[in-house]
PDB file of C-alpha atoms and ligand atoms in Angstrom:
ATOM      1  CA  MET A  16      19.575 -26.851-113.551  1.00 49.00           C
ATOM      2  CA  THR A  17      16.685 -24.715-114.695  1.00 51.00           C
ATOM      3  CA  THR A  18      15.920 -23.456-118.150  1.00 54.00           C
ATOM      4  CA  HIS A  19      14.560 -19.982-118.685  1.00 76.00           C
ATOM      5  CA  ALA A  20      12.740 -20.505-121.976  1.00 91.00           C
ATOM      6  CA  LEU A  21       9.031 -19.918-121.557  1.00 94.00           C
ATOM      7  CA  LYS A  22       6.983 -22.845-122.827  1.00 96.00           C
ATOM      8  CA  GLY A  23       3.615 -21.164-122.456  1.00 97.00           C
ATOM      9  CA  LYS A  24       1.021 -19.950-119.997  1.00 98.00           C
ATOM     10  CA  VAL A  25      -1.832 -21.670-118.250  1.00 98.00           C
ATOM     11  CA  ILE A  26      -4.723 -19.290-117.687  1.00 98.00           C
ATOM     12  CA  VAL A  27      -7.322 -20.057-115.056  1.00 98.00           C
ATOM     13  CA  GLN A  28     -10.509 -18.057-115.477  1.00 98.00           C
ATOM     14  CA  ALA A  29     -13.387 -18.297-113.037  1.00 98.00           C
ATOM     15  CA  HIS A  30     -16.147 -16.418-111.334  1.00 98.00           C
ATOM     16  CA  ILE A  31     -15.644 -15.907-107.634  1.00 98.00           C
ATOM     17  CA  LYS A  32     -18.960 -15.973-105.843  1.00 98.00           C
ATOM     18  CA  ALA A  33     -19.336 -14.373-102.427  1.00 97.00           C
ATOM     19  CA  VAL A  34     -21.314 -17.124-100.669  1.00 96.00           C
ATOM     20  CA  THR A  35     -21.492 -14.919 -97.558  1.00 95.00           C
ATOM     21  CA  GLY A  36     -20.909 -11.169 -97.229  1.00 95.00           C
ATOM     22  CA  LEU A  37     -17.385 -10.220 -98.233  1.00 96.00           C
ATOM     23  CA  ARG A  38     -15.253  -7.547 -96.607  1.00 92.00           C
ATOM     24  CA  ILE A  39     -11.933  -6.528 -98.038  1.00 92.00           C
ATOM     25  CA  GLY A  40     -11.106  -3.343 -96.233  1.00 84.00           C
ATOM     26  CA  GLY A  41      -9.891  -0.142 -97.793  1.00 73.00           C
ATOM     27  CA  ALA A  42      -8.557   1.134 -94.470  1.00 57.00           C
ATOM     28  CA  ALA A  43      -9.036  -1.776 -92.071  1.00 44.00           C
ATOM     29  CA  GLY A  44      -8.654  -1.040 -88.385  1.00 44.00           C
ATOM     30  CA  ARG A  45      -8.965   2.715 -88.706  1.00 45.00           C
ATOM     31  CA  PHE A  46     -11.804   4.263 -86.784  1.00 47.00           C
ATOM     32  CA  GLU A  47     -13.124   7.382 -88.450  1.00 44.00           C
ATOM     33  CA  ILE A  48     -15.577   9.536 -86.537  1.00 45.00           C
ATOM     34  CA  GLY A  49     -18.480  10.749 -88.635  1.00 45.00           C
ATOM     35  CA  GLY A  50     -17.727   8.557 -91.621  1.00 57.00           C
ATOM     36  CA  LEU A  51     -18.239   4.941 -92.435  1.00 68.00           C
ATOM     37  CA  ASP A  52     -16.039   3.113 -89.935  1.00 70.00           C
ATOM     38  CA  ASN A  53     -14.854   0.308 -92.136  1.00 78.00           C
ATOM     39  CA  PRO A  54     -15.196   0.961 -95.850  1.00 85.00           C
ATOM     40  CA  VAL A  55     -14.508  -1.786 -98.391  1.00 91.00           C
ATOM     41  CA  ILE A  56     -11.886  -1.321-101.054  1.00 93.00           C
ATOM     42  CA  ARG A  57     -13.316   0.133-104.270  1.00 93.00           C
ATOM     43  CA  ASP A  58     -12.014   0.772-107.733  1.00 92.00           C
ATOM     44  CA  PRO A  59     -11.305   4.537-107.775  1.00 88.00           C
ATOM     45  CA  VAL A  60     -12.560   4.855-111.358  1.00 91.00           C
ATOM     46  CA  THR A  61     -15.779   2.812-111.319  1.00 92.00           C
ATOM     47  CA  GLY A  62     -16.505   3.022-107.587  1.00 91.00           C
ATOM     48  CA  ARG A  63     -17.194  -0.705-107.567  1.00 95.00           C
ATOM     49  CA  PRO A  64     -15.785  -3.006-104.891  1.00 96.00           C
ATOM     50  CA  TYR A  65     -13.195  -5.463-106.203  1.00 96.00           C
ATOM     51  CA  ILE A  66     -10.894  -8.197-104.943  1.00 97.00           C
ATOM     52  CA  PRO A  67      -7.253  -7.142-105.281  1.00 96.00           C
ATOM     53  CA  GLY A  68      -5.098  -9.811-106.908  1.00 97.00           C
ATOM     54  CA  SER A  69      -2.627  -9.367-104.050  1.00 94.00           C
ATOM     55  CA  SER A  70      -5.328 -10.335-101.511  1.00 95.00           C
ATOM     56  CA  LEU A  71      -6.184 -13.512-103.414  1.00 97.00           C
ATOM     57  CA  LYS A  72      -2.554 -14.426-103.923  1.00 96.00           C
ATOM     58  CA  GLY A  73      -1.516 -13.650-100.351  1.00 94.00           C
ATOM     59  CA  LYS A  74      -4.358 -15.677 -98.870  1.00 96.00           C
ATOM     60  CA  MET A  75      -3.642 -18.721-101.041  1.00 97.00           C
ATOM     61  CA  ARG A  76       0.053 -18.474-100.216  1.00 95.00           C
ATOM     62  CA  SER A  77      -0.577 -18.451 -96.487  1.00 94.00           C
ATOM     63  CA  LEU A  78      -3.102 -21.341 -96.661  1.00 97.00           C
ATOM     64  CA  LEU A  79      -0.674 -23.409 -98.736  1.00 97.00           C
ATOM     65  CA  THR A  80       2.230 -22.654 -96.411  1.00 96.00           C
ATOM     66  CA  ARG A  81       0.268 -24.308 -93.608  1.00 95.00           C
ATOM     67  CA  ALA A  82      -1.186 -27.097 -95.751  1.00 97.00           C
ATOM     68  CA  LEU A  83       2.244 -28.065 -97.059  1.00 95.00           C
ATOM     69  CA  GLY A  84       3.837 -27.607 -93.639  1.00 94.00           C
ATOM     70  CA  ARG A  85       6.543 -25.235 -94.898  1.00 91.00           C
ATOM     71  CA  PRO A  86       8.638 -23.349 -92.313  1.00 91.00           C
ATOM     72  CA  VAL A  87       8.030 -19.614 -91.847  1.00 91.00           C
ATOM     73  CA  LYS A  88      10.412 -16.814 -90.941  1.00 88.00           C
ATOM     74  CA  GLU A  89       9.771 -13.353 -89.634  1.00 85.00           C
ATOM     75  CA  LEU A  90      10.126 -10.551 -92.140  1.00 81.00           C
ATOM     76  CA  VAL A  91      12.257  -7.598 -91.090  1.00 77.00           C
ATOM     77  CA  ARG A  92       9.779  -5.021 -89.796  1.00 75.00           C
ATOM     78  CA  ALA A  93       9.386  -1.795 -91.693  1.00 73.00           C
ATOM     79  CA  ARG A  94       9.138   0.104 -88.394  1.00 78.00           C
ATOM     80  CA  ARG A  95       9.770  -0.914 -84.806  1.00 78.00           C
ATOM     81  CA  ASN A  96       6.049  -0.768 -83.982  1.00 80.00           C
ATOM     82  CA  SER A  97       4.740  -2.491 -87.088  1.00 79.00           C
ATOM     83  CA  PRO A  98       3.243  -5.934 -86.484  1.00 79.00           C
ATOM     84  CA  ALA A  99       5.341  -9.048 -87.049  1.00 81.00           C
ATOM     85  CA  ILE A 100       4.766 -10.732 -90.398  1.00 82.00           C
ATOM     86  CA  HIS A 101       5.716 -14.356 -90.848  1.00 86.00           C
ATOM     87  CA  ILE A 102       5.962 -15.854 -94.298  1.00 87.00           C
ATOM     88  CA  HIS A 103       7.774 -18.735 -95.917  1.00 92.00           C
ATOM     89  CA  TRP A 104      10.772 -18.183 -98.140  1.00 89.00           C
ATOM     90  CA  CYS A 105      13.804 -20.237 -99.061  1.00 89.00           C
ATOM     91  CA  GLU A 106      17.423 -19.175 -98.820  1.00 86.00           C
ATOM     92  CA  PRO A 107      19.494 -20.217-101.872  1.00 85.00           C
ATOM     93  CA  ASP A 108      20.728 -23.402-100.158  1.00 86.00           C
ATOM     94  CA  GLU A 109      17.164 -24.392 -99.190  1.00 88.00           C
ATOM     95  CA  TYR A 110      15.476 -23.876-102.546  1.00 89.00           C
ATOM     96  CA  GLN A 111      16.316 -27.216-104.155  1.00 89.00           C
ATOM     97  CA  GLN A 112      15.149 -30.274-102.260  1.00 86.00           C
ATOM     98  CA  ASP A 113      15.499 -33.824-103.566  1.00 87.00           C
ATOM     99  CA  GLY A 114      16.158 -32.456-107.052  1.00 88.00           C
ATOM    100  CA  ALA A 115      13.007 -30.339-107.203  1.00 91.00           C
ATOM    101  CA  PRO A 116      12.564 -26.627-106.471  1.00 91.00           C
ATOM    102  CA  CYS A 117      10.425 -25.465-103.531  1.00 93.00           C
ATOM    103  CA  VAL A 118       6.948 -25.424-105.027  1.00 94.00           C
ATOM    104  CA  LEU A 119       5.745 -22.531-102.826  1.00 94.00           C
ATOM    105  CA  CYS A 120       8.630 -20.208-103.709  1.00 93.00           C
ATOM    106  CA  ARG A 121       8.503 -21.210-107.351  1.00 94.00           C
ATOM    107  CA  THR A 122       4.768 -20.574-107.647  1.00 95.00           C
ATOM    108  CA  PHE A 123       4.469 -17.435-105.541  1.00 94.00           C
ATOM    109  CA  GLY A 124       7.957 -15.982-105.868  1.00 90.00           C
ATOM    110  CA  THR A 125      10.306 -14.700-103.203  1.00 78.00           C
ATOM    111  CA  ALA A 126      11.110 -11.107-102.481  1.00 64.00           C
ATOM    112  CA  GLY A 127      14.024  -9.078-103.800  1.00 58.00           C
ATOM    113  CA  GLU A 128      17.548 -10.457-103.618  1.00 58.00           C
ATOM    114  CA  ARG A 129      16.340 -13.752-102.150  1.00 61.00           C
ATOM    115  CA  ALA A 130      14.631 -14.560-105.456  1.00 61.00           C
ATOM    116  CA  GLN A 131      15.964 -17.802-106.890  1.00 67.00           C
ATOM    117  CA  GLU A 132      13.937 -17.295-110.055  1.00 78.00           C
ATOM    118  CA  PRO A 133      10.830 -15.316-110.962  1.00 80.00           C
ATOM    119  CA  GLY A 134       7.553 -16.442-109.391  1.00 87.00           C
ATOM    120  CA  ARG A 135       5.343 -18.278-111.851  1.00 94.00           C
ATOM    121  CA  LEU A 136       1.992 -16.880-110.789  1.00 97.00           C
ATOM    122  CA  ILE A 137       0.230 -13.627-111.657  1.00 97.00           C
ATOM    123  CA  VAL A 138      -3.165 -12.985-110.076  1.00 98.00           C
ATOM    124  CA  ARG A 139      -5.242 -10.208-111.624  1.00 98.00           C
ATOM    125  CA  ASP A 140      -7.635  -8.018-109.674  1.00 97.00           C
ATOM    126  CA  ALA A 141     -11.089  -9.602-109.715  1.00 98.00           C
ATOM    127  CA  HIS A 142     -13.739  -7.134-110.830  1.00 97.00           C
ATOM    128  CA  LEU A 143     -17.388  -7.138-109.916  1.00 98.00           C
ATOM    129  CA  LEU A 144     -19.762  -8.539-112.528  1.00 98.00           C
ATOM    130  CA  ASP A 145     -22.963  -6.716-113.519  1.00 97.00           C
ATOM    131  CA  GLU A 146     -25.111  -9.549-112.231  1.00 96.00           C
ATOM    132  CA  LEU A 147     -25.365 -11.297-108.893  1.00 96.00           C
ATOM    133  CA  GLU A 148     -26.923 -14.589-107.856  1.00 96.00           C
ATOM    134  CA  VAL A 149     -29.786 -14.423-105.414  1.00 91.00           C
ATOM    135  CA  PRO A 150     -31.922 -17.338-104.172  1.00 86.00           C
ATOM    136  CA  ASP A 151     -35.678 -16.915-104.624  1.00 86.00           C
ATOM    137  CA  GLU A 152     -38.432 -18.227-102.298  1.00 87.00           C
ATOM    138  CA  SER A 153     -38.182 -21.750-103.702  1.00 90.00           C
ATOM    139  CA  GLY A 154     -34.439 -21.788-103.083  1.00 85.00           C
ATOM    140  CA  SER A 155     -33.390 -21.818-106.714  1.00 92.00           C
ATOM    141  CA  ILE A 156     -30.776 -19.300-107.809  1.00 92.00           C
ATOM    142  CA  ARG A 157     -31.730 -16.313-109.928  1.00 93.00           C
ATOM    143  CA  ARG A 158     -29.406 -13.895-111.645  1.00 95.00           C
ATOM    144  CA  LEU A 159     -30.293 -10.263-111.060  1.00 95.00           C
ATOM    145  CA  SER A 160     -28.621  -7.070-112.122  1.00 97.00           C
ATOM    146  CA  TRP A 161     -27.416  -4.731-109.392  1.00 96.00           C
ATOM    147  CA  ASP A 162     -30.215  -2.205-110.215  1.00 93.00           C
ATOM    148  CA  GLU A 163     -32.754  -4.868-109.219  1.00 93.00           C
ATOM    149  CA  VAL A 164     -31.483  -5.295-105.666  1.00 91.00           C
ATOM    150  CA  ALA A 165     -31.650  -2.760-102.875  1.00 89.00           C
ATOM    151  CA  THR A 166     -28.354  -2.056-101.122  1.00 91.00           C
ATOM    152  CA  GLU A 167     -27.608   0.639 -98.533  1.00 89.00           C
ATOM    153  CA  LEU A 168     -24.623   1.899-100.482  1.00 90.00           C
ATOM    154  CA  PRO A 169     -23.773   1.216-104.130  1.00 92.00           C
ATOM    155  CA  TYR A 170     -22.989  -2.545-104.330  1.00 95.00           C
ATOM    156  CA  THR A 171     -22.643  -2.948-100.545  1.00 94.00           C
ATOM    157  CA  GLU A 172     -24.620  -3.446 -97.364  1.00 93.00           C
ATOM    158  CA  VAL A 173     -23.777  -1.912 -94.001  1.00 90.00           C
ATOM    159  CA  LYS A 174     -23.890  -4.078 -90.885  1.00 84.00           C
ATOM    160  CA  TRP A 175     -23.900  -2.793 -87.338  1.00 83.00           C
ATOM    161  CA  GLU A 176     -21.724  -4.883 -85.064  1.00 80.00           C
ATOM    162  CA  ALA A 177     -20.938  -4.598 -81.371  1.00 79.00           C
ATOM    163  CA  VAL A 178     -17.361  -4.358 -80.239  1.00 77.00           C
ATOM    164  CA  ILE A 179     -17.044  -5.066 -76.534  1.00 79.00           C
ATOM    165  CA  ASP A 180     -14.645  -2.836 -74.628  1.00 78.00           C
ATOM    166  CA  VAL A 181     -12.375  -5.186 -72.652  1.00 79.00           C
ATOM    167  CA  ILE A 182     -12.167  -2.851 -69.650  1.00 83.00           C
ATOM    168  CA  THR A 183     -15.659  -1.400 -69.324  1.00 83.00           C
ATOM    169  CA  SER A 184     -17.564  -4.253 -71.060  1.00 80.00           C
ATOM    170  CA  ALA A 185     -19.522  -1.548 -72.870  1.00 82.00           C
ATOM    171  CA  ALA A 186     -20.729  -2.488 -76.310  1.00 79.00           C
ATOM    172  CA  ASN A 187     -19.591  -0.006 -78.929  1.00 79.00           C
ATOM    173  CA  PRO A 188     -21.563  -0.411 -82.099  1.00 82.00           C
ATOM    174  CA  ARG A 189     -19.613   0.073 -85.287  1.00 80.00           C
ATOM    175  CA  GLN A 190     -20.454  -0.142 -88.929  1.00 82.00           C
ATOM    176  CA  MET A 191     -19.072  -2.805 -91.198  1.00 85.00           C
ATOM    177  CA  GLU A 192     -19.471  -2.369 -94.901  1.00 91.00           C
ATOM    178  CA  ARG A 193     -19.516  -5.527 -96.970  1.00 93.00           C
ATOM    179  CA  VAL A 194     -20.325  -6.817-100.418  1.00 96.00           C
ATOM    180  CA  PRO A 195     -23.523  -8.871-100.105  1.00 96.00           C
ATOM    181  CA  ALA A 196     -23.762 -12.615-100.590  1.00 95.00           C
ATOM    182  CA  GLY A 197     -24.375 -13.534-104.195  1.00 97.00           C
ATOM    183  CA  ALA A 198     -21.947 -10.999-105.681  1.00 98.00           C
ATOM    184  CA  LEU A 199     -19.796 -12.359-108.506  1.00 98.00           C
ATOM    185  CA  PHE A 200     -16.271 -11.337-109.479  1.00 98.00           C
ATOM    186  CA  ASP A 201     -14.303 -12.137-112.607  1.00 98.00           C
ATOM    187  CA  ALA A 202     -11.020 -13.823-111.664  1.00 98.00           C
ATOM    188  CA  GLU A 203      -7.979 -14.570-113.785  1.00 98.00           C
ATOM    189  CA  LEU A 204      -4.827 -16.355-112.630  1.00 98.00           C
ATOM    190  CA  LEU A 205      -1.898 -16.904-114.980  1.00 98.00           C
ATOM    191  CA  LEU A 206       0.887 -19.400-114.507  1.00 98.00           C
ATOM    192  CA  ALA A 207       4.071 -19.236-116.572  1.00 97.00           C
ATOM    193  CA  VAL A 208       5.306 -22.681-117.603  1.00 97.00           C
ATOM    194  CA  TYR A 209       9.009 -23.345-118.230  1.00 94.00           C
ATOM    195  CA  ASP A 210       9.600 -27.014-117.541  1.00 92.00           C
ATOM    196  CA  GLU A 211       8.163 -30.178-116.009  1.00 92.00           C
ATOM    197  CA  HIS A 212       8.490 -28.844-112.441  1.00 93.00           C
ATOM    198  CA  ASP A 213       5.782 -26.289-113.227  1.00 95.00           C
ATOM    199  CA  ARG A 214       3.240 -29.095-113.325  1.00 96.00           C
ATOM    200  CA  GLU A 215       3.537 -29.129-109.529  1.00 96.00           C
ATOM    201  CA  CYS A 216       3.063 -25.347-109.494  1.00 97.00           C
ATOM    202  CA  LEU A 217      -0.237 -25.703-111.360  1.00 97.00           C
ATOM    203  CA  ARG A 218      -1.348 -28.454-109.004  1.00 97.00           C
ATOM    204  CA  THR A 219      -0.385 -26.224-106.076  1.00 97.00           C
ATOM    205  CA  LEU A 220      -2.327 -23.288-107.523  1.00 98.00           C
ATOM    206  CA  LEU A 221      -5.524 -25.337-107.830  1.00 98.00           C
ATOM    207  CA  GLN A 222      -4.903 -26.700-104.333  1.00 97.00           C
ATOM    208  CA  GLY A 223      -4.659 -23.118-103.061  1.00 98.00           C
ATOM    209  CA  MET A 224      -7.973 -22.250-104.707  1.00 98.00           C
ATOM    210  CA  LEU A 225      -9.611 -25.327-103.116  1.00 98.00           C
ATOM    211  CA  LEU A 226      -8.192 -24.424 -99.703  1.00 98.00           C
ATOM    212  CA  LEU A 227      -9.566 -20.906-100.103  1.00 98.00           C
ATOM    213  CA  GLU A 228     -13.066 -22.288-100.689  1.00 98.00           C
ATOM    214  CA  ASP A 229     -12.807 -24.025 -97.310  1.00 97.00           C
ATOM    215  CA  ASP A 230     -11.483 -20.906 -95.601  1.00 96.00           C
ATOM    216  CA  TYR A 231     -12.388 -17.266 -96.138  1.00 96.00           C
ATOM    217  CA  LEU A 232     -11.307 -14.175 -97.991  1.00 96.00           C
ATOM    218  CA  GLY A 233     -10.981 -10.725 -96.458  1.00 92.00           C
ATOM    219  CA  SER A 234     -11.726  -9.981 -92.827  1.00 85.00           C
ATOM    220  CA  SER A 235     -14.106 -11.252 -90.129  1.00 84.00           C
ATOM    221  CA  GLY A 236     -13.958 -14.854 -91.333  1.00 87.00           C
ATOM    222  CA  SER A 237     -14.653 -16.054 -87.787  1.00 86.00           C
ATOM    223  CA  ARG A 238     -17.966 -14.143 -87.960  1.00 86.00           C
ATOM    224  CA  GLY A 239     -18.854 -16.003 -91.129  1.00 89.00           C
ATOM    225  CA  TYR A 240     -17.779 -13.372 -93.636  1.00 92.00           C
ATOM    226  CA  GLY A 241     -15.814 -14.035 -96.781  1.00 95.00           C
ATOM    227  CA  ARG A 242     -16.857 -17.535 -97.783  1.00 97.00           C
ATOM    228  CA  VAL A 243     -16.185 -17.780-101.515  1.00 98.00           C
ATOM    229  CA  ARG A 244     -16.635 -20.330-104.264  1.00 98.00           C
ATOM    230  CA  PHE A 245     -15.085 -20.594-107.709  1.00 98.00           C
ATOM    231  CA  GLN A 246     -17.676 -21.160-110.418  1.00 97.00           C
ATOM    232  CA  GLU A 247     -17.561 -21.634-114.175  1.00 97.00           C
ATOM    233  CA  VAL A 248     -13.890 -22.498-114.057  1.00 98.00           C
ATOM    234  CA  ARG A 249     -11.960 -22.613-117.337  1.00 98.00           C
ATOM    235  CA  LEU A 250      -8.387 -23.698-117.941  1.00 98.00           C
ATOM    236  CA  LEU A 251      -6.651 -22.427-121.075  1.00 98.00           C
ATOM    237  CA  TRP A 252      -3.204 -23.166-122.438  1.00 98.00           C
ATOM    238  CA  ARG A 253      -1.381 -20.585-124.521  1.00 98.00           C
ATOM    239  CA  PRO A 254       1.830 -22.056-125.971  1.00 97.00           C
ATOM    240  CA  VAL A 255       4.605 -19.485-126.329  1.00 97.00           C
ATOM    241  CA  ALA A 256       4.155 -19.568-130.136  1.00 97.00           C
ATOM    242  CA  TYR A 257       0.614 -18.256-129.619  1.00 97.00           C
ATOM    243  CA  TYR A 258       2.089 -14.870-128.721  1.00 96.00           C
ATOM    244  CA  ARG A 259       3.875 -14.783-132.093  1.00 96.00           C
ATOM    245  CA  ASP A 260       1.181 -16.263-134.307  1.00 97.00           C
ATOM    246  CA  PRO A 261      -2.194 -17.048-132.725  1.00 96.00           C
ATOM    247  CA  GLN A 262      -3.608 -18.274-136.082  1.00 97.00           C
ATOM    248  CA  GLN A 263      -0.982 -20.976-136.459  1.00 97.00           C
ATOM    249  CA  HIS A 264      -0.772 -21.708-132.728  1.00 96.00           C
ATOM    250  CA  PRO A 265      -4.174 -21.041-131.181  1.00 96.00           C
ATOM    251  CA  GLU A 266      -4.868 -21.275-127.489  1.00 96.00           C
ATOM    252  CA  VAL A 267      -6.122 -24.633-126.263  1.00 97.00           C
ATOM    253  CA  LYS A 268      -9.123 -25.037-123.999  1.00 97.00           C
ATOM    254  CA  LEU A 269      -7.890 -27.616-121.521  1.00 97.00           C
ATOM    255  CA  ALA A 270     -11.028 -27.896-119.433  1.00 97.00           C
ATOM    256  CA  ALA A 271     -14.178 -26.157-118.307  1.00 97.00           C
ATOM    257  CA  GLY A 272     -16.477 -27.064-115.463  1.00 96.00           C
ATOM    258  CA  PRO A 273     -19.072 -25.604-113.118  1.00 95.00           C
ATOM    259  CA  SER A 274     -16.832 -25.992-110.081  1.00 96.00           C
ATOM    260  CA  LEU A 275     -13.202 -26.285-109.120  1.00 96.00           C
ATOM    261  CA  ALA A 276     -13.690 -29.729-107.563  1.00 94.00           C
ATOM    262  CA  ASP A 277     -14.916 -30.947-110.933  1.00 92.00           C
ATOM    263  CA  LEU A 278     -11.600 -29.994-112.590  1.00 95.00           C
ATOM    264  CA  TRP A 279      -9.461 -31.072-109.660  1.00 95.00           C
ATOM    265  CA  GLU A 280     -10.653 -34.670-109.991  1.00 95.00           C
ATOM    266  CA  ARG A 281      -9.472 -34.720-113.618  1.00 95.00           C
ATOM    267  CA  PHE A 282      -6.182 -32.909-113.045  1.00 96.00           C
ATOM    268  CA  ASP A 283      -3.858 -35.554-114.544  1.00 95.00           C
ATOM    269  CA  GLU A 284      -5.969 -35.937-117.662  1.00 96.00           C
ATOM    270  CA  ILE A 285      -6.385 -32.156-118.093  1.00 96.00           C
ATOM    271  CA  VAL A 286      -2.686 -31.317-117.918  1.00 96.00           C
ATOM    272  CA  SER A 287      -1.561 -34.256-120.096  1.00 96.00           C
ATOM    273  CA  HIS A 288      -1.817 -31.883-123.060  1.00 94.00           C
ATOM    274  CA  ILE A 289       1.036 -29.768-121.631  1.00 95.00           C
ATOM    275  CA  TRP A 290       3.054 -32.531-119.974  1.00 94.00           C
ATOM    276  CA  PRO A 291       2.308 -35.724-121.949  1.00 90.00           C
ATOM    277  CA  GLU A 292       5.345 -37.487-120.485  1.00 72.00           C
ATOM    278  CA  ALA A 293       4.359 -37.073-116.828  1.00 60.00           C
TER     279      ALA A 293
HETATM  280 ZN1   ZN B 303      10.505 -22.094-100.412  1.00 88.13          ZN
END
């Protein structure tokens, strides 16, 4: 039996640092003659590259599916030729297991009529910060503004890479646009809390962020692209009464730390404010 009264929201704020060049494609796989072969996705208003919330969420979901060993099913293909997509979801009779809901479906949600209840997690688009972190000669990190660094295109570098033709073995150079190492993005992830089972959802969310740090974001991860790290992580709690009267019921700063690992080690202590009984 689940209740549907919102208790509050946990807000995770962090900077995402591109430790290596980051490529989230605007039109991945399309080869355009005369233009940039593989542009990165950019905000149409500001022209700045960004990390779509859907990319962050989708990547964490797929990493967690494997880490938790959850079964996957093939989605019905939109067209006969479209590639197969395998994701995890629960049918109604699979959702409750040993008295607890499936933590993956509960956190990330399930599509359409299969939805047992709304997904708890919202991931906002992560926008590029005005400063980036660049190591100097001594190896210490300096913060520079984008005007102080030279990039081939605004906020991005262009790499030439060889693609080997499998039949002729000819190397076809192509351009890969990417956001350079050191770029910082402003991330926000919000988790709706209804009952004690959502404690596991929060744990799963942080687990997904940790798994992402040991994997990659975007494309060409096997070439070393897309290594990211969460920095300056903050956890806030907004009780539902905050949305009525923030003076009487202010938000609570649960924790802040330079890294995700730092907060992860103190998880039980940090969340005891929301779930004192656990
Ligand atoms: Zn499930």
